[in-house]
Coordinates of C-alpha atoms in Angstrom, one line a residue:
M1 CA -1.8 21.5 3.5
K2 CA -4.3 21.7 0.6
K3 CA -4.4 25.2 -0.7
L4 CA -7.9 26.2 -1.8
I5 CA -7.8 30.0 -2.2
K6 CA -5.0 32.5 -2.7
T7 CA -4.5 36.2 -2.1
G8 CA -3.3 38.8 -4.5
I9 CA -2.4 42.2 -2.8
S10 CA -2.8 45.4 -4.8
A11 CA -1.6 48.9 -4.1
I12 CA -3.9 50.9 -1.9
A13 CA -4.5 54.6 -2.1
I14 CA -5.8 56.1 1.1
T15 CA -7.1 59.5 1.9
V16 CA -8.8 60.1 5.3
A17 CA -10.5 63.3 6.3
F18 CA -11.8 64.1 9.8
F19 CA -15.6 63.5 10.0
A20 CA -15.6 62.7 6.3
A21 CA -15.9 59.6 4.2
A22 CA -12.6 57.9 3.3
S23 CA -11.7 55.4 0.5
A24 CA -9.5 52.7 2.1
T25 CA -9.3 50.7 -1.1
E26 CA -11.4 50.2 -4.2
G27 CA -14.9 49.0 -3.1
V28 CA -14.5 50.2 0.5
K29 CA -15.7 53.5 1.9
I30 CA -15.1 54.4 5.6
E31 CA -17.1 56.9 7.6
H32 CA -16.3 57.6 11.2
L33 CA -19.4 58.3 13.2
G34 CA -17.8 58.7 16.6
I35 CA -14.9 57.6 18.8
N36 CA -16.0 54.0 18.8
N37 CA -18.4 53.8 15.9
T38 CA -17.6 53.5 12.2
L39 CA -19.6 52.8 9.1
V40 CA -17.9 50.7 6.4
R41 CA -19.7 50.7 3.0
V42 CA -18.6 47.8 0.8
T43 CA -19.2 47.3 -2.9
P44 CA -19.3 43.5 -3.2
D45 CA -17.7 43.2 -6.6
S46 CA -14.7 41.3 -5.3
R47 CA -14.8 37.9 -3.6
Y48 CA -13.5 38.9 -0.2
L49 CA -13.3 41.8 2.2
L50 CA -10.0 41.3 4.0
L51 CA -10.2 42.3 7.7
P52 CA -6.9 43.2 9.4
V53 CA -6.5 41.5 12.8
Q54 CA -4.3 42.4 15.8
E55 CA -4.6 39.6 18.4
S56 CA -3.8 41.7 21.4
N57 CA -6.8 43.8 20.8
D58 CA -10.3 43.3 22.2
D59 CA -13.1 42.2 19.8
A60 CA -14.8 44.8 17.7
R61 CA -18.5 44.1 17.1
I62 CA -19.4 44.2 13.4
N63 CA -23.1 44.3 12.5
V64 CA -23.5 43.3 8.8
L65 CA -26.3 45.3 7.1
V66 CA -27.8 44.2 3.8
D67 CA -30.2 46.7 2.3
G68 CA -30.3 48.4 5.7
N69 CA -31.2 45.3 7.7
V70 CA -28.8 43.6 10.2
T71 CA -28.4 40.1 8.9
R72 CA -25.5 38.9 11.1
T73 CA -23.1 40.0 13.7
I74 CA -19.4 38.9 13.9
Y75 CA -16.6 39.8 16.3
V76 CA -13.1 40.6 15.1
R77 CA -10.0 41.8 16.9
L78 CA -9.5 44.6 14.4
A79 CA -6.0 46.0 14.2
K80 CA -5.1 49.1 16.2
T81 CA -1.3 49.6 15.9
K82 CA -0.2 46.7 13.7
V83 CA -1.6 44.0 11.5
D84 CA -0.8 40.5 12.6
Y85 CA -2.8 38.8 9.8
Y86 CA -5.9 39.1 7.7
V87 CA -9.2 37.1 7.8
P88 CA -11.6 37.0 4.8
F89 CA -15.2 38.0 4.9
D90 CA -16.9 36.3 1.9
L91 CA -18.7 38.8 -0.3
A92 CA -20.2 36.3 -2.7
P93 CA -23.6 36.1 -1.0
Y94 CA -24.0 39.9 -1.3
K95 CA -23.5 40.4 -5.0
D96 CA -25.7 43.2 -6.3
R97 CA -26.9 44.1 -2.8
N98 CA -26.3 47.1 -0.7
L99 CA -23.7 46.0 1.9
S100 CA -22.4 47.9 4.9
M101 CA -21.0 47.3 8.3
I102 CA -21.4 49.1 11.6
V103 CA -18.2 48.6 13.5
T104 CA -18.2 49.2 17.3
T105 CA -14.9 49.1 19.1
S106 CA -14.0 49.3 22.8
Q107 CA -10.8 51.3 22.2
D108 CA -10.1 54.3 24.5
R109 CA -9.9 57.3 22.3
A110 CA -9.9 61.1 23.0
S111 CA -11.3 62.0 19.6
V112 CA -12.5 60.8 16.2
R113 CA -9.2 62.1 14.8
E114 CA -7.3 59.7 17.0
A115 CA -9.7 56.8 16.3
K116 CA -9.4 57.1 12.6
D117 CA -5.6 56.4 12.9
D118 CA -6.3 52.8 13.8
A119 CA -4.4 50.4 11.6
C120 CA -7.5 48.6 10.5
W121 CA -8.9 51.5 8.6
T122 CA -5.8 52.0 6.4
N123 CA -5.4 48.2 5.8
I124 CA -8.9 46.9 5.2
K125 CA -9.1 45.9 1.5
T126 CA -11.1 43.9 -1.0
S127 CA -9.6 41.0 -3.0
D128 CA -10.6 38.2 -5.3
T129 CA -8.3 35.8 -3.5
F130 CA -7.1 34.9 0.0
D131 CA -3.8 33.2 0.6
T132 CA -4.0 30.1 2.8
T133 CA -0.4 29.0 2.1
N134 CA 1.0 27.8 5.4
R135 CA 3.1 30.4 7.2
E136 CA 3.5 28.5 10.5
K137 CA 6.6 26.6 11.6
Y138 CA 4.5 24.5 14.0
R139 CA 1.6 23.5 11.8
P140 CA 1.4 19.7 12.0
A141 CA 2.4 17.8 8.9
Y142 CA -0.1 14.9 9.3
H143 CA -2.7 16.0 11.9
H144 CA -5.9 17.8 10.9
T145 CA -5.9 21.6 11.3
P146 CA -8.0 24.4 9.9
L147 CA -6.6 26.3 7.0
Y148 CA -6.8 29.4 9.1
G149 CA -8.6 30.6 12.2
W150 CA -9.3 29.0 15.6
M151 CA -10.5 25.4 16.1
N152 CA -11.6 23.6 19.3
D153 CA -14.1 20.7 19.8
P154 CA -14.7 18.2 17.0
N155 CA -18.5 18.2 16.2
G156 CA -21.1 16.5 14.1
M157 CA -18.8 13.6 13.1
V158 CA -20.5 11.1 10.9
Y159 CA -19.5 8.5 8.3
K160 CA -21.5 8.0 5.2
D161 CA -20.8 6.5 1.8
G162 CA -17.1 6.1 2.3
V163 CA -16.5 9.6 3.7
W164 CA -15.6 10.6 7.2
H165 CA -17.1 14.0 8.0
L166 CA -15.4 16.0 10.6
N167 CA -17.1 19.2 11.7
Y168 CA -15.5 21.3 14.4
Q169 CA -15.9 24.4 16.5
Y170 CA -14.4 27.2 14.3
N171 CA -13.8 30.9 14.3
P172 CA -13.3 32.0 10.7
Y173 CA -12.5 35.6 11.8
G174 CA -9.5 35.1 14.0
S175 CA -7.2 32.6 15.8
K176 CA -8.8 33.0 19.2
W177 CA -12.1 31.7 20.4
Q178 CA -15.1 33.6 19.0
N179 CA -17.9 33.4 16.4
M180 CA -18.5 29.7 17.0
T181 CA -19.4 28.0 13.7
W182 CA -19.2 24.5 12.4
G183 CA -16.2 24.2 10.2
H184 CA -16.1 21.2 7.9
S185 CA -13.5 18.8 6.6
T186 CA -13.7 15.3 5.0
S187 CA -11.5 12.3 4.5
T188 CA -11.8 9.0 2.7
D189 CA -8.8 7.5 4.6
L190 CA -8.5 9.3 8.0
V191 CA -5.1 10.5 6.8
H192 CA -5.7 13.2 4.2
W193 CA -8.3 15.9 4.8
E194 CA -10.1 18.2 2.4
H195 CA -11.4 21.5 3.6
H196 CA -14.9 22.7 2.8
P197 CA -17.1 25.8 3.6
A198 CA -18.6 26.0 7.0
T199 CA -21.8 23.9 7.4
I200 CA -23.7 25.6 10.2
E201 CA -23.3 29.3 11.1
P202 CA -24.6 31.5 13.9
N203 CA -28.2 32.8 13.6
G204 CA -30.8 34.6 15.7
L205 CA -30.6 31.8 18.3
G206 CA -26.9 32.4 18.9
S207 CA -23.5 30.9 18.2
V208 CA -23.2 27.3 17.1
F209 CA -21.7 25.2 19.9
S210 CA -20.9 21.5 19.9
G211 CA -23.2 18.7 18.9
S212 CA -23.4 15.5 16.9
S213 CA -24.7 14.1 13.6
A214 CA -26.2 10.8 12.6
V215 CA -27.7 9.1 9.5
D216 CA -31.4 8.8 9.9
L217 CA -31.9 5.4 8.3
T218 CA -35.6 5.3 8.8
G219 CA -36.5 9.0 8.1
S220 CA -37.9 9.3 11.6
A221 CA -37.2 13.0 11.8
G222 CA -39.2 13.8 8.7
F223 CA -36.3 15.0 6.6
G224 CA -36.1 11.8 4.4
K225 CA -34.6 8.4 4.7
N226 CA -30.8 8.5 5.0
A227 CA -30.7 12.2 5.6
I228 CA -27.9 13.3 7.9
V229 CA -29.4 15.0 10.9
A230 CA -27.3 17.3 13.2
M231 CA -28.2 18.4 16.7
Y232 CA -26.2 21.2 18.2
T233 CA -26.4 23.8 20.9
S234 CA -27.6 27.3 20.0
A235 CA -25.8 29.6 22.4
G236 CA -27.3 33.0 22.7
E237 CA -28.7 34.5 25.9
T238 CA -29.2 30.9 27.0
Q239 CA -28.2 27.4 25.7
Q240 CA -30.8 25.6 23.6
Q241 CA -30.7 22.5 21.4
S242 CA -31.4 22.9 17.7
L243 CA -31.6 20.7 14.6
A244 CA -30.3 20.9 11.1
W245 CA -30.3 18.3 8.3
S246 CA -28.4 17.5 5.2
D247 CA -29.8 16.0 2.0
D248 CA -26.4 16.1 0.1
N249 CA -24.4 13.7 2.3
G250 CA -23.2 16.3 4.8
M251 CA -21.9 19.0 2.5
T252 CA -24.5 21.5 3.4
Y253 CA -27.2 21.7 6.1
H254 CA -30.7 23.2 6.3
I255 CA -31.7 24.8 9.6
Y256 CA -34.9 23.3 11.1
P257 CA -37.4 26.3 11.3
G258 CA -38.9 24.9 14.5
N259 CA -35.7 25.4 16.5
P260 CA -35.1 25.1 19.4
V261 CA -36.3 21.5 19.9
L262 CA -35.1 21.2 23.5
T263 CA -34.9 23.8 26.2
L264 CA -34.0 23.8 29.9
D265 CA -34.0 26.4 32.6
S266 CA -30.3 25.9 33.2
E267 CA -27.1 25.6 31.2
A268 CA -27.0 22.5 29.0
R269 CA -25.0 21.8 25.9
D270 CA -23.2 19.5 23.4
P271 CA -26.0 17.0 22.5
N272 CA -24.9 13.6 21.4
M273 CA -27.5 11.3 19.9
F274 CA -27.8 7.7 18.5
W275 CA -30.5 5.5 17.2
D276 CA -31.7 2.8 19.7
A277 CA -32.9 0.1 17.3
A278 CA -34.1 -2.1 20.2
N279 CA -36.6 0.5 21.3
N280 CA -37.1 2.2 17.9
R281 CA -36.2 5.7 19.2
W282 CA -33.4 8.1 19.5
V283 CA -31.3 8.5 22.7
L284 CA -29.7 11.8 23.5
T285 CA -26.9 12.5 26.0
L286 CA -26.8 16.2 27.1
A287 CA -24.2 17.8 29.3
H288 CA -25.8 19.6 32.2
A289 CA -22.6 21.5 32.4
L290 CA -22.6 23.4 35.7
E291 CA -24.4 20.6 37.5
H292 CA -21.5 18.2 36.7
E293 CA -23.9 15.6 35.3
M294 CA -25.2 14.1 32.1
L295 CA -28.9 14.0 31.2
F296 CA -30.4 11.2 29.1
F297 CA -33.5 11.9 26.8
T298 CA -35.4 9.8 24.3
S299 CA -37.4 10.8 21.3
P300 CA -39.2 9.1 18.3
D301 CA -38.4 11.9 15.9
M302 CA -35.6 14.1 17.4
K303 CA -38.1 16.9 18.0
E304 CA -40.0 15.9 21.0
W305 CA -37.7 14.8 23.8
T306 CA -38.5 13.1 27.1
L307 CA -36.0 13.3 30.0
Q308 CA -35.4 9.8 31.3
S309 CA -32.6 10.0 33.9
S310 CA -29.3 11.7 34.9
F311 CA -25.9 10.6 35.9
G312 CA -22.9 12.2 37.5
K313 CA -23.6 14.3 40.5
G314 CA -20.9 13.7 43.1
I315 CA -19.2 11.0 40.8
G316 CA -15.8 11.1 39.1
A317 CA -13.8 14.3 38.6
Q318 CA -16.0 17.3 39.6
G319 CA -13.5 20.1 39.4
G320 CA -14.9 21.8 36.3
V321 CA -17.9 21.8 33.9
W322 CA -18.9 18.6 32.2
E323 CA -19.0 18.9 28.5
C324 CA -19.0 16.9 25.2
P325 CA -20.5 13.6 26.1
D326 CA -20.6 10.4 24.1
L327 CA -22.3 7.1 24.9
F328 CA -21.7 3.8 23.1
E329 CA -21.5 0.0 23.6
L330 CA -18.4 -2.2 23.2
T331 CA -17.4 -5.8 23.7
V332 CA -14.7 -6.4 26.2
D333 CA -11.6 -7.9 24.4
G334 CA -11.3 -11.6 24.6
T335 CA -14.8 -12.1 26.0
G336 CA -18.4 -11.9 24.8
E337 CA -19.2 -9.4 27.6
K338 CA -20.7 -6.1 26.4
K339 CA -20.4 -2.8 28.3
W340 CA -21.3 0.8 27.8
V341 CA -18.8 3.6 27.9
L342 CA -19.8 7.2 28.8
L343 CA -17.3 9.8 27.9
C344 CA -17.5 13.0 30.0
N345 CA -15.1 15.7 29.0
L346 CA -14.1 18.0 31.9
N347 CA -12.7 21.5 32.1
P348 CA -10.9 22.3 34.4
G349 CA -10.1 19.7 37.0
S350 CA -8.3 17.1 34.9
I351 CA -5.6 14.8 36.4
F352 CA -2.8 17.1 35.2
G353 CA -4.6 20.4 35.2
G354 CA -7.0 22.0 32.8
S355 CA -9.1 20.0 30.4
A356 CA -9.2 16.2 29.7
T357 CA -11.5 13.3 28.9
Q358 CA -12.8 11.1 31.8
Y359 CA -15.0 8.1 31.2
F360 CA -17.1 5.6 33.0
V361 CA -17.8 1.9 32.1
G362 CA -21.2 0.4 33.0
D363 CA -24.6 -0.6 31.7
F364 CA -27.3 1.3 29.9
D365 CA -30.9 0.0 29.7
G366 CA -32.1 2.6 27.1
K367 CA -33.0 5.1 29.8
K368 CA -30.5 5.0 32.6
F369 CA -26.7 4.6 32.8
T370 CA -25.3 2.7 35.8
A371 CA -21.6 2.8 36.3
D372 CA -19.5 -0.2 37.4
T373 CA -17.9 0.0 40.9
D374 CA -14.5 -1.2 42.1
S375 CA -13.8 -3.8 44.8
D376 CA -14.6 -1.1 47.5
G377 CA -18.0 -0.3 46.0
N378 CA -16.8 3.1 44.6
I379 CA -17.1 4.4 41.1
P380 CA -13.6 5.0 39.9
T381 CA -12.4 8.0 37.9
K382 CA -10.8 6.9 34.7
W383 CA -9.0 8.9 32.0
L384 CA -9.0 8.2 28.3
D385 CA -5.6 9.9 27.8
F386 CA -2.8 10.7 30.3
G387 CA -1.4 13.8 28.5
K388 CA -2.2 17.5 28.9
D389 CA -3.5 17.9 25.3
H390 CA -6.5 15.6 24.7
Y391 CA -9.9 17.1 25.1
A392 CA -13.5 17.0 23.8
T393 CA -13.1 13.5 22.6
V394 CA -16.1 12.1 20.7
S395 CA -16.6 9.3 18.1
W396 CA -17.9 9.1 14.6
S397 CA -21.5 7.9 14.3
D398 CA -22.3 5.2 11.7
A399 CA -18.7 4.1 11.4
P400 CA -18.1 1.0 9.2
D401 CA -17.7 -2.5 10.6
N402 CA -19.0 -1.5 14.1
R403 CA -15.9 0.5 14.7
R404 CA -15.8 3.1 17.5
T405 CA -13.4 5.6 16.0
A406 CA -12.8 8.8 18.0
I407 CA -10.8 12.0 17.7
G408 CA -10.1 14.8 20.2
W409 CA -9.0 18.4 20.3
M410 CA -5.2 18.5 20.8
S411 CA -4.9 21.3 23.2
N412 CA -5.8 22.5 26.7
W413 CA -8.0 25.4 27.7
Q414 CA -5.2 26.5 30.1
Y415 CA -3.1 27.9 27.2
A416 CA -4.9 27.0 23.9
A417 CA -5.1 30.7 22.9
E418 CA -1.4 31.4 23.7
V419 CA 0.5 28.6 21.8
P420 CA 3.1 30.0 19.4
T421 CA 1.0 30.0 16.2
M422 CA -1.1 32.7 14.7
Q423 CA -2.4 31.8 11.2
F424 CA -4.3 29.0 12.9
R425 CA -4.7 27.6 16.4
S426 CA -5.1 24.0 17.3
A427 CA -5.0 20.6 15.7
N428 CA -7.0 17.4 16.2
T429 CA -5.4 14.2 17.7
L430 CA -4.8 11.3 15.4
P431 CA -8.0 9.2 14.9
R432 CA -8.2 6.4 17.5
E433 CA -10.0 3.1 17.9
I434 CA -11.7 2.8 21.3
G435 CA -12.0 -0.7 22.8
L436 CA -12.3 -2.3 26.2
F437 CA -10.0 -4.6 28.2
K438 CA -10.0 -6.2 31.6
A439 CA -6.9 -5.4 33.7
A440 CA -5.3 -7.4 36.5
D441 CA -7.2 -5.4 39.1
G442 CA -10.5 -6.8 37.6
Q443 CA -11.6 -3.5 36.3
I444 CA -12.6 -2.8 32.7
Y445 CA -10.7 0.0 31.0
A446 CA -11.0 1.8 27.7
S447 CA -8.2 1.2 25.2
S448 CA -7.0 3.7 22.5
T449 CA -5.1 2.5 19.5
P450 CA -4.2 4.4 16.4
S451 CA -6.7 3.8 13.6
P452 CA -5.5 1.2 11.2
E453 CA -5.5 3.6 8.3
L454 CA -2.5 5.4 9.9
I455 CA -0.2 2.7 8.8
A456 CA -0.3 4.5 5.5
L457 CA 1.6 7.4 7.1
R458 CA 4.8 5.3 7.1
D459 CA 7.3 6.2 4.4
R460 CA 10.7 4.5 4.9
L461 CA 12.2 2.4 7.6
V462 CA 15.1 4.7 8.5
A463 CA 16.4 2.8 11.6
K464 CA 16.1 -0.7 13.0
K465 CA 18.0 -2.0 16.0
D466 CA 16.9 -5.2 17.7
G467 CA 18.1 -7.1 20.8
F468 CA 20.6 -4.9 22.6
N469 CA 21.3 -4.2 26.2
I470 CA 21.3 -0.8 27.8
G471 CA 22.8 0.7 31.0
T472 CA 23.6 4.2 32.3
K473 CA 25.5 5.1 29.1
P474 CA 22.9 6.3 26.6
R475 CA 22.5 4.4 23.3
Q476 CA 21.7 6.9 20.6
I477 CA 19.6 6.5 17.4
N478 CA 19.3 9.2 14.8
L479 CA 15.8 10.4 13.9
P480 CA 15.1 11.3 10.2
S481 CA 16.0 14.8 9.2
A482 CA 13.5 15.1 6.4
N483 CA 10.2 17.0 7.0
D484 CA 11.3 18.5 10.3
G485 CA 12.0 15.0 11.8
I486 CA 8.4 13.8 11.8
C487 CA 8.3 10.1 12.3
E488 CA 6.8 7.1 14.0
I489 CA 8.9 5.2 16.6
L490 CA 8.3 1.6 17.6
V491 CA 10.1 0.4 20.7
N492 CA 9.8 -2.8 22.9
L493 CA 11.3 -2.5 26.3
S494 CA 12.3 -5.2 28.9
A495 CA 13.2 -3.7 32.2
G496 CA 15.3 -6.7 33.4
K497 CA 17.1 -5.7 36.5
A498 CA 16.7 -2.0 35.8
D499 CA 14.7 0.3 38.0
S500 CA 13.8 2.5 35.1
I501 CA 14.3 3.1 31.4
N502 CA 14.7 6.6 29.9
L503 CA 13.9 7.5 26.3
V504 CA 15.1 11.1 25.5
L505 CA 14.0 12.9 22.3
G506 CA 16.5 15.7 21.9
N507 CA 18.0 18.3 19.5
A508 CA 21.4 20.1 19.1
K509 CA 20.1 23.0 21.3
G510 CA 19.6 20.7 24.3
E511 CA 15.9 20.9 24.1
H512 CA 14.4 17.5 25.0
V513 CA 11.5 15.4 26.1
T514 CA 12.1 12.6 28.5
L515 CA 10.0 9.5 28.7
T516 CA 10.7 7.3 31.8
Y517 CA 9.4 3.8 32.3
N518 CA 9.4 3.0 36.0
A519 CA 9.4 -0.8 36.4
E520 CA 8.4 -0.8 40.1
S521 CA 5.4 1.6 39.9
K522 CA 4.6 0.4 36.4
T523 CA 4.1 3.9 35.1
L524 CA 5.4 5.9 32.1
S525 CA 6.1 9.6 32.5
F526 CA 6.4 12.3 29.9
D527 CA 8.6 15.3 30.9
R528 CA 8.3 18.3 28.5
R529 CA 9.6 21.0 30.9
E530 CA 12.7 21.5 28.6
S531 CA 11.0 20.6 25.4
G532 CA 11.5 23.9 23.6
I533 CA 9.3 27.0 23.8
T534 CA 7.4 26.7 27.1
D535 CA 7.2 30.2 28.5
F536 CA 3.9 31.3 26.9
S537 CA 2.1 29.8 29.9
Q538 CA 3.0 28.8 33.4
D539 CA 0.8 25.7 32.9
F540 CA 2.6 24.4 29.9
P541 CA 5.9 23.0 31.4
A542 CA 4.7 19.7 32.9
V543 CA 5.3 16.1 33.7
T544 CA 2.5 13.7 32.9
A545 CA 2.3 10.0 33.8
A546 CA 0.2 7.0 32.8
P547 CA -0.3 3.5 34.4
T548 CA 1.1 0.9 32.0
F549 CA -1.0 -2.0 33.1
D550 CA 2.0 -4.4 32.5
T551 CA 2.7 -7.3 34.8
D552 CA 6.1 -8.5 33.5
G553 CA 8.3 -5.5 33.2
K554 CA 7.8 -5.4 29.4
L555 CA 6.4 -2.5 27.5
S556 CA 5.7 -1.9 23.8
L557 CA 5.2 1.6 22.5
R558 CA 4.2 3.5 19.3
I559 CA 5.3 7.1 19.3
F560 CA 4.1 9.6 16.7
I561 CA 6.2 12.8 16.4
D562 CA 4.8 15.7 14.5
R563 CA 6.1 19.3 14.3
S564 CA 4.4 20.4 17.5
S565 CA 3.1 17.2 19.2
I566 CA 4.0 13.8 20.5
E567 CA 1.3 11.1 20.8
L568 CA 2.3 7.9 22.6
F569 CA 0.4 4.6 22.7
E570 CA 0.9 1.3 24.4
A571 CA 1.0 -1.1 21.4
N572 CA -2.3 -2.7 22.4
G573 CA -3.9 0.6 23.4
K574 CA -3.8 0.1 27.2
F575 CA -2.9 3.7 27.6
A576 CA -2.3 6.8 25.5
M577 CA -0.6 10.1 26.2
T578 CA -0.9 13.2 24.1
N579 CA 1.3 16.3 24.6
L580 CA 2.1 19.4 22.6
V581 CA 5.8 20.4 22.2
F582 CA 7.4 23.4 20.5
P583 CA 11.1 22.7 19.9
T584 CA 12.9 25.6 18.3
I585 CA 14.6 23.1 16.0
P586 CA 13.3 19.5 15.3
Y587 CA 14.3 16.7 17.6
S588 CA 17.1 14.8 15.9
T589 CA 18.0 11.9 18.2
L590 CA 16.5 9.2 20.4
S591 CA 18.7 8.3 23.4
I592 CA 17.9 5.3 25.5
S593 CA 19.4 4.5 28.9
A594 CA 18.6 2.5 32.1
D595 CA 19.1 3.2 35.8
G596 CA 19.6 0.8 38.6
G597 CA 20.7 -2.2 36.4
K598 CA 20.8 -3.5 32.9
A599 CA 17.7 -3.5 30.7
R600 CA 17.1 -4.7 27.2
I601 CA 15.6 -3.2 24.0
D602 CA 14.0 -6.1 22.1
R603 CA 13.1 -3.8 19.2
A604 CA 13.6 -0.3 18.1
A605 CA 12.3 0.9 14.7
I606 CA 11.8 4.3 13.2
Y607 CA 9.7 5.1 10.2
S608 CA 9.9 8.5 8.4
I609 CA 6.6 10.1 7.4
A610 CA 6.3 11.9 4.1
A611 CA 4.7 15.3 4.4
E612 CA 2.4 16.5 1.6

């Protein structure tokens, strides 16, 4: 991971007196005002105030006062009995200002004397540096993650002048959900990511929830031609839609002073917009979350919006709130037919429990989306990924060559806050190209293939075995040992007379993942119940399964193994499956066997991946 800022830790002299001011470290003065109320005075001569966090604690509310006025409020799980890690509060904007913090906790205390013994007061400190060197065994080697803190939905994704901008839901003050902000990373190749300061932060309208960005080629919004305009949900007492714009190619944003630009009398969020050139206006898809539907608006300038239609009530998976929409047009592979795809992320209520991305294929006339039906006249529920850990999928706007490149959050709300990492939580999936194909049942489905840039991940061909038969006795191939066994596996299967083919990724401790291709049902299952650490949530041990859409008993797979995830794709993208795994030692072998008869492996190749 790219290291941007480091931490130096100095000795701390501490003296604390009951009902008196205390110096926790140079530049910090603590005054206990009551059992749950503390004043922290900060001299902002250093770059950071390092706040000590204990994840098992409840959030403390911190009102930040500048020259006596509250300028922002943050929530931090301040340490009570131990320090799990630190988070930095940037002091640079407060140079030469009077800075203090009113800290309100919810701890049960009998007296101020007891309250002042909390670990946070003896460990809070100032520093000119903050160490982001990775401390996590399970941090992915080649998936995007935040340097520190919590991340969930990808947001505001836009391509401009050779740069892929990835904003994301971010908590800079802890590794659990809170303080929603737009974090920001960029890439020129979808493989290597550079981290930048947050682009949009909470203000008086509330936290910054999900949204989208687009290049305003005509300057219709009034912020200038080719400005990047973001639309996002301001989440305070209610959910409202707000605008921001960037005139420096997405590196910083200005908040539109006329916000909010769209309000409703019910919960609605995650605006996703695009320019409708045919009608010379913007189209907005908005999740009417609790109503389990999507709303469609149009606008000439992104500021005045007209509701045109809705879609979704009683359709598709309805077991949870609808969130994070995306709407785009694609050509069906091998035909000239064009269809629209509507992504509707759902939580909970997915096919395997918790959160996932469902989608609908149909037509959009600029105002109304009409979904295709099956042979029985019903609108089928379709899933973009058949794993447990693929959510909030949205695509980049303005991608080159008419590409529809998407990325998702690689976790599940059932256990996202409990996975065995602490410096950071959550990664993004690999970037994927979304397409359309027509299956044997006559239905049109979305395909997902790894973005072509990902070929650059391959380092060395470490194993290649072609054209061999398999039976009940497993055939074993060693995985690379370098970089914790991260690799890409290519395998082409021919079921022959076998009922099923088993691919087992395992290690010396007996931890394993089993992939089973069932030739009769034409499904591929993924069993992670014995994959390693699974006991942090009852919902984590699971078996997921995908339809393979094959018709001849043949299946070609691309499998990406990282330190805490496995992403599996049918070679042409007809299905994808994303699942987290936490083996205590890396998987070291691939064992292949068949049940019910002989099968054949037409190709097996393994590429190592060089970690940075």
